[in-house]
Short mmCIF file of C-alpha atoms in Angstrom, two decimals:
data_model
loop_
_atom_site.label_atom_id
_atom_site.label_comp_id
_atom_site.label_asym_id
_atom_site.label_seq_id
_atom_site.Cartn_x
_atom_site.Cartn_y
_atom_site.Cartn_z
CA MET K 134 0.00 0.00 0.00
CA LYS K 135 1.43 3.37 -1.00
CA LEU K 136 0.62 7.04 -1.37
CA ASP K 137 -0.91 7.63 -4.79
CA HIS K 138 -2.69 10.96 -5.09
CA PHE K 139 -4.39 13.71 -3.15
CA VAL K 140 -7.82 14.80 -4.39
CA MET K 141 -8.36 18.49 -3.79
CA ASN K 142 -11.24 20.91 -4.20
CA VAL K 143 -9.79 24.12 -5.63
CA ASN K 144 -10.93 27.56 -6.64
CA LYS K 145 -10.81 28.85 -10.20
CA GLU K 146 -7.52 30.71 -9.82
CA ILE K 147 -5.27 27.64 -9.65
CA GLN K 148 -6.59 26.57 -13.06
CA THR K 149 -6.99 29.92 -14.84
CA ASP K 150 -4.99 32.76 -13.23
CA ILE K 151 -1.68 33.06 -15.08
CA ASN K 152 0.01 34.66 -12.05
CA VAL K 153 -0.96 31.75 -9.81
CA ILE K 154 0.04 29.24 -12.48
CA GLU K 155 3.43 30.89 -12.93
CA GLU K 156 4.00 30.83 -9.17
CA VAL K 157 3.56 27.06 -9.24
CA ARG K 158 5.95 26.73 -12.18
CA ASN K 159 8.53 29.04 -10.60
CA ASN K 160 8.69 26.68 -7.61
CA LYS K 161 10.02 23.84 -9.80
CA PHE K 162 6.63 22.25 -10.51
CA PRO K 163 5.95 22.05 -14.26
CA TYR K 164 2.22 22.57 -14.51
CA GLU K 165 -0.28 22.54 -17.37
CA PRO K 166 -3.71 23.13 -15.81
CA LYS K 167 -5.56 22.62 -19.11
CA TRP K 168 -4.30 19.03 -19.32
CA GLY K 169 -6.56 16.71 -17.35
CA LYS K 170 -9.86 14.92 -17.49
CA GLY K 171 -13.17 16.69 -17.25
CA THR K 172 -16.71 17.14 -18.52
CA ARG K 173 -19.04 20.11 -18.75
CA GLY K 174 -19.60 19.69 -15.03
CA PHE K 175 -16.06 19.44 -13.64
CA LYS K 176 -12.44 20.15 -14.54
CA VAL K 177 -9.37 18.36 -13.18
CA SER K 178 -5.81 19.69 -13.25
CA ASN K 179 -2.95 17.46 -12.13
CA LEU K 180 0.31 18.41 -10.47
CA TRP K 181 2.64 15.45 -11.07
CA ILE K 182 5.38 14.81 -8.50
CA GLY K 183 7.17 11.62 -9.48
CA ASN K 184 4.66 8.78 -9.18
CA GLU K 185 2.41 10.78 -6.84
CA TYR K 186 0.26 13.76 -7.68
CA LEU K 187 -2.28 16.37 -6.67
CA GLU K 188 -5.63 15.94 -8.42
CA MET K 189 -7.15 19.41 -8.30
CA VAL K 190 -10.87 19.59 -9.05
CA ARG K 191 -13.15 22.51 -9.83
CA ILE K 192 -16.89 21.92 -10.07
CA LEU K 193 -18.43 23.81 -12.99
CA LYS K 194 -22.09 22.82 -12.70
CA LYS K 195 -24.38 22.00 -9.82
CA ASN K 196 -24.60 18.29 -10.66
CA GLY K 197 -20.84 17.91 -11.03
CA GLY K 198 -21.05 16.43 -14.50
CA GLY K 199 -20.31 12.89 -13.36
CA TRP K 200 -17.96 13.73 -10.50
CA ILE K 201 -18.46 11.89 -7.19
CA PRO K 202 -21.76 13.19 -5.76
CA GLU K 203 -20.61 13.58 -2.14
CA TRP K 204 -17.48 15.46 -3.20
CA THR K 205 -19.54 17.64 -5.51
CA LYS K 206 -21.99 18.41 -2.70
CA ARG K 207 -19.20 19.43 -0.34
CA TYR K 208 -17.58 21.58 -3.03
CA LYS K 209 -20.84 23.46 -3.56
CA GLU K 210 -21.09 23.92 0.21
CA GLY K 211 -17.69 25.63 0.22
CA HIS K 212 -15.20 22.85 0.99
CA ARG K 213 -11.74 23.63 -0.37
CA GLY K 214 -8.52 21.70 0.08
CA MET K 215 -7.92 17.96 0.25
CA ILE K 216 -11.10 15.90 0.29
CA CYS K 217 -9.63 12.44 -0.27
CA LEU K 218 -6.28 10.73 0.15
CA MET K 219 -5.96 7.88 -2.34
CA LEU K 220 -3.72 4.90 -1.56
CA ASP K 221 -2.60 2.43 -4.21
CA VAL K 222 -3.24 -1.24 -3.40
CA ASP K 223 -2.44 -4.52 -5.17
CA ASN K 224 -5.46 -6.61 -4.14
CA MET K 225 -8.59 -4.60 -3.50
CA ASP K 226 -10.89 -7.60 -3.15
CA LYS K 227 -8.72 -8.99 -0.36
CA LEU K 228 -8.58 -5.59 1.34
CA VAL K 229 -12.36 -5.22 1.26
CA GLN K 230 -12.83 -8.73 2.60
CA VAL K 231 -10.46 -8.13 5.52
CA LEU K 232 -12.10 -4.80 6.41
CA GLU K 233 -15.61 -6.20 6.20
CA GLU K 234 -14.58 -9.03 8.52
CA LYS K 235 -13.58 -6.29 10.98
CA ASN K 236 -17.01 -4.65 10.52
CA ILE K 237 -15.42 -1.59 8.95
CA LYS K 238 -17.65 0.25 6.51
CA ILE K 239 -16.16 0.48 3.04
CA THR K 240 -17.80 1.06 -0.32
CA ARG K 241 -17.89 -1.66 -2.94
CA PRO K 242 -15.05 -1.42 -5.49
CA GLN K 243 -16.19 0.36 -8.63
CA TRP K 244 -14.54 1.33 -11.89
CA LEU K 245 -14.26 5.09 -12.26
CA GLU K 246 -16.68 6.20 -14.96
CA PHE K 247 -18.06 9.51 -16.08
CA LYS K 248 -20.36 10.72 -18.81
CA TRP K 249 -19.24 12.98 -21.63
CA PHE K 250 -20.37 14.24 -25.05
CA PHE K 251 -23.79 15.43 -23.88
CA ASN K 252 -24.08 12.40 -21.53
CA LEU K 253 -24.28 10.09 -24.54
CA LEU K 254 -20.98 8.34 -23.93
CA THR K 255 -19.44 6.78 -20.84
CA ARG K 256 -15.71 6.77 -20.28
CA ARG K 257 -14.29 4.07 -18.00
CA MET K 258 -10.84 4.60 -16.51
CA PRO K 259 -8.52 1.56 -16.05
CA TRP K 260 -8.73 1.56 -12.28
CA ARG K 261 -11.31 0.93 -9.60
CA ASN K 262 -11.77 2.65 -6.28
CA CYS K 263 -13.35 2.10 -2.89
CA TYR K 264 -13.63 4.42 0.10
CA LEU K 265 -13.73 4.51 3.87
CA PRO K 266 -16.29 6.84 5.47
CA PHE K 267 -15.42 10.50 6.04
CA PHE K 268 -13.67 11.10 9.34
CA GLU K 269 -15.75 12.46 12.20
CA GLY K 270 -13.53 15.44 12.94
CA VAL K 271 -11.82 16.25 9.64
CA PRO K 272 -13.58 16.77 6.27
CA PHE K 273 -11.82 14.14 4.18
CA GLN K 274 -11.80 10.40 3.63
CA ILE K 275 -9.29 7.77 2.63
CA GLY K 276 -9.80 5.88 -0.61
CA PHE K 277 -8.07 2.90 -2.19
CA GLN K 278 -7.21 2.48 -5.84
CA GLU K 279 -6.25 -0.59 -7.83
CA MET K 280 -5.02 -0.47 -11.42
CA LYS K 281 -6.53 -2.96 -13.87
CA ASP K 282 -3.13 -4.47 -14.73
CA ASP K 283 0.54 -3.61 -15.22
CA LYS K 284 -0.09 -2.66 -18.84
CA SER K 285 -2.66 -0.09 -17.73
CA ARG K 286 -0.28 1.24 -15.07
CA GLU K 287 2.48 1.68 -17.64
CA PHE K 288 0.06 3.32 -20.06
CA MET K 289 -1.19 5.79 -17.45
CA SER K 290 2.39 6.68 -16.46
CA THR K 291 2.84 8.18 -19.93
CA TYR K 292 0.26 10.81 -18.97
CA MET K 293 2.18 11.87 -15.84
CA VAL K 294 3.75 14.84 -17.61
CA PRO K 295 4.97 17.47 -17.22
CA ASN K 296 6.49 16.09 -14.03
CA ALA K 297 8.44 17.69 -11.18
CA ARG K 298 11.08 14.96 -11.46
CA GLU K 299 12.38 17.01 -14.39
CA ASN K 300 13.60 19.43 -11.71
CA GLY K 301 14.87 16.80 -9.29
CA ILE K 302 11.68 16.49 -7.23
CA ASN K 303 11.16 12.76 -7.48
CA GLY K 304 8.12 11.98 -5.37
CA ILE K 305 6.20 12.41 -2.14
CA TYR K 306 7.62 10.27 0.64
CA LYS K 307 5.64 11.62 3.60
CA ALA K 308 2.17 13.08 4.17
CA VAL K 309 1.24 14.71 7.47
CA ILE K 310 -2.44 15.54 7.90
CA GLU K 311 -3.43 17.79 10.79
CA GLY K 312 -7.00 18.21 11.98
CA ALA K 313 -9.54 17.70 14.74
CA PHE K 314 -9.35 13.90 14.66
CA THR K 315 -11.50 12.13 17.23
CA GLU K 316 -10.64 9.00 19.17
CA ASN K 317 -13.08 7.17 16.90
CA ASP K 318 -11.11 8.41 13.89
CA PHE K 319 -7.86 7.09 15.34
CA ALA K 320 -9.52 3.80 16.29
CA LEU K 321 -10.68 3.40 12.69
CA ILE K 322 -7.16 4.00 11.36
CA ALA K 323 -5.65 1.56 13.85
CA SER K 324 -8.12 -1.12 12.80
CA VAL K 325 -7.66 -0.55 9.07
CA PHE K 326 -3.85 -0.49 9.03
CA GLY K 327 -3.16 -2.90 11.88
CA GLU K 328 0.52 -3.65 12.51
CA ALA K 329 1.61 -0.78 10.25
CA VAL K 330 0.35 1.70 12.87
CA GLN K 331 2.35 3.38 15.62
CA ARG K 332 0.15 5.29 18.08
CA LYS K 333 1.50 8.36 19.86
CA LYS K 334 -0.22 10.68 22.31
CA GLU K 335 -1.57 13.17 19.77
CA SER K 336 -0.81 11.43 16.49
CA ILE K 337 -0.86 8.15 14.64
CA VAL K 338 1.88 7.09 12.21
CA ILE K 339 1.36 4.56 9.41
CA SER K 340 4.27 2.89 7.63
CA LEU K 341 3.62 2.38 3.93
CA TYR K 342 5.42 0.85 0.94
CA GLN K 343 9.13 1.57 0.39
CA GLY K 344 9.50 3.83 3.40
CA GLN K 345 6.57 6.14 2.72
CA VAL K 346 4.88 7.53 5.82
CA LEU K 347 1.38 8.77 6.55
CA GLU K 348 0.90 10.66 9.81
CA LEU K 349 -2.34 11.99 11.27
CA VAL K 350 -1.98 14.67 13.96
CA LYS K 351 -4.60 16.16 16.25
CA SER K 352 -4.88 19.90 15.67
CA ASN K 353 -7.53 22.62 15.63
CA LEU K 354 -6.57 23.56 12.06
CA TYR K 355 -7.06 21.26 9.08
CA LYS K 356 -4.02 21.26 6.82
CA VAL K 357 -1.90 18.83 4.83
CA ASN K 358 1.90 18.84 4.66
CA LEU K 359 3.58 16.89 1.85
CA TYR K 360 7.32 16.20 1.92
CA THR K 361 9.40 15.49 -1.16
CA ASN K 362 13.07 14.54 -1.49
CA GLN K 363 13.52 14.28 2.26
CA GLY K 364 13.45 18.09 2.48
CA THR K 365 11.89 20.49 4.98
CA GLU K 366 11.86 23.83 3.13
CA HIS K 367 8.36 25.12 2.40
CA ILE K 368 8.07 25.89 -1.29
CA LEU K 369 4.42 25.89 -2.32
CA LYS K 370 0.90 26.23 -0.89
CA ILE K 371 -2.31 25.28 -2.72
CA GLU K 372 -5.50 25.65 -0.67
CA ASN K 373 -4.75 23.77 2.60
CA VAL K 374 -1.90 21.71 1.13
CA ASN K 375 1.71 22.72 1.81
CA ILE K 376 4.56 21.14 -0.16
CA TYR K 377 8.08 20.90 1.24
CA SER K 378 11.29 19.93 -0.52
#
């Protein structure tokens, strides 16, 4: 299990304001906001950082145009910043089985699909997702993604451009999420991740694939800190997400 991408609700500026776009580029993140999936109801812009990325979503119409209904609803209610952390898994069916045996609520795995061309056509992406419930104290959820096969993974990697690795930023190795987590939230995480969890007084640390780390920290303010290249210098802020390198 590894960090894959961070789904974010964003305002118009990050996709359309040339000054904001240039600020992103000037901080060593090649960025083409017009490149990315979308319909008449939503627009996605991706910020590629090695094999991980920020998936930045702007809702254009009330119904979201095929975007996830709950995320669309929260966007229209004013939610901005990360709404879902997606983790890559190898065997989603096994994961779901294990979690259901623990009586943990999780959605059924589904292929990501959305309507386009006046809702006449359906586009299916080569991966399927499932999701844990939203946390009690922090407005985001954790999702799991499984690629259809290695061929699909290799094919999708060709779309991960332009990429910050061009400037020596090779990936996200640590994500620290701060917010008003409840004891129930921490209990859920401990049950889901089992032996990979280390519980501290005000935080919970999860060890992921190849040394990646996910840490949840109790705090009054909801924010996300992403660390690349083992660095600690703050270089970019988008909504409630801070990137360090």
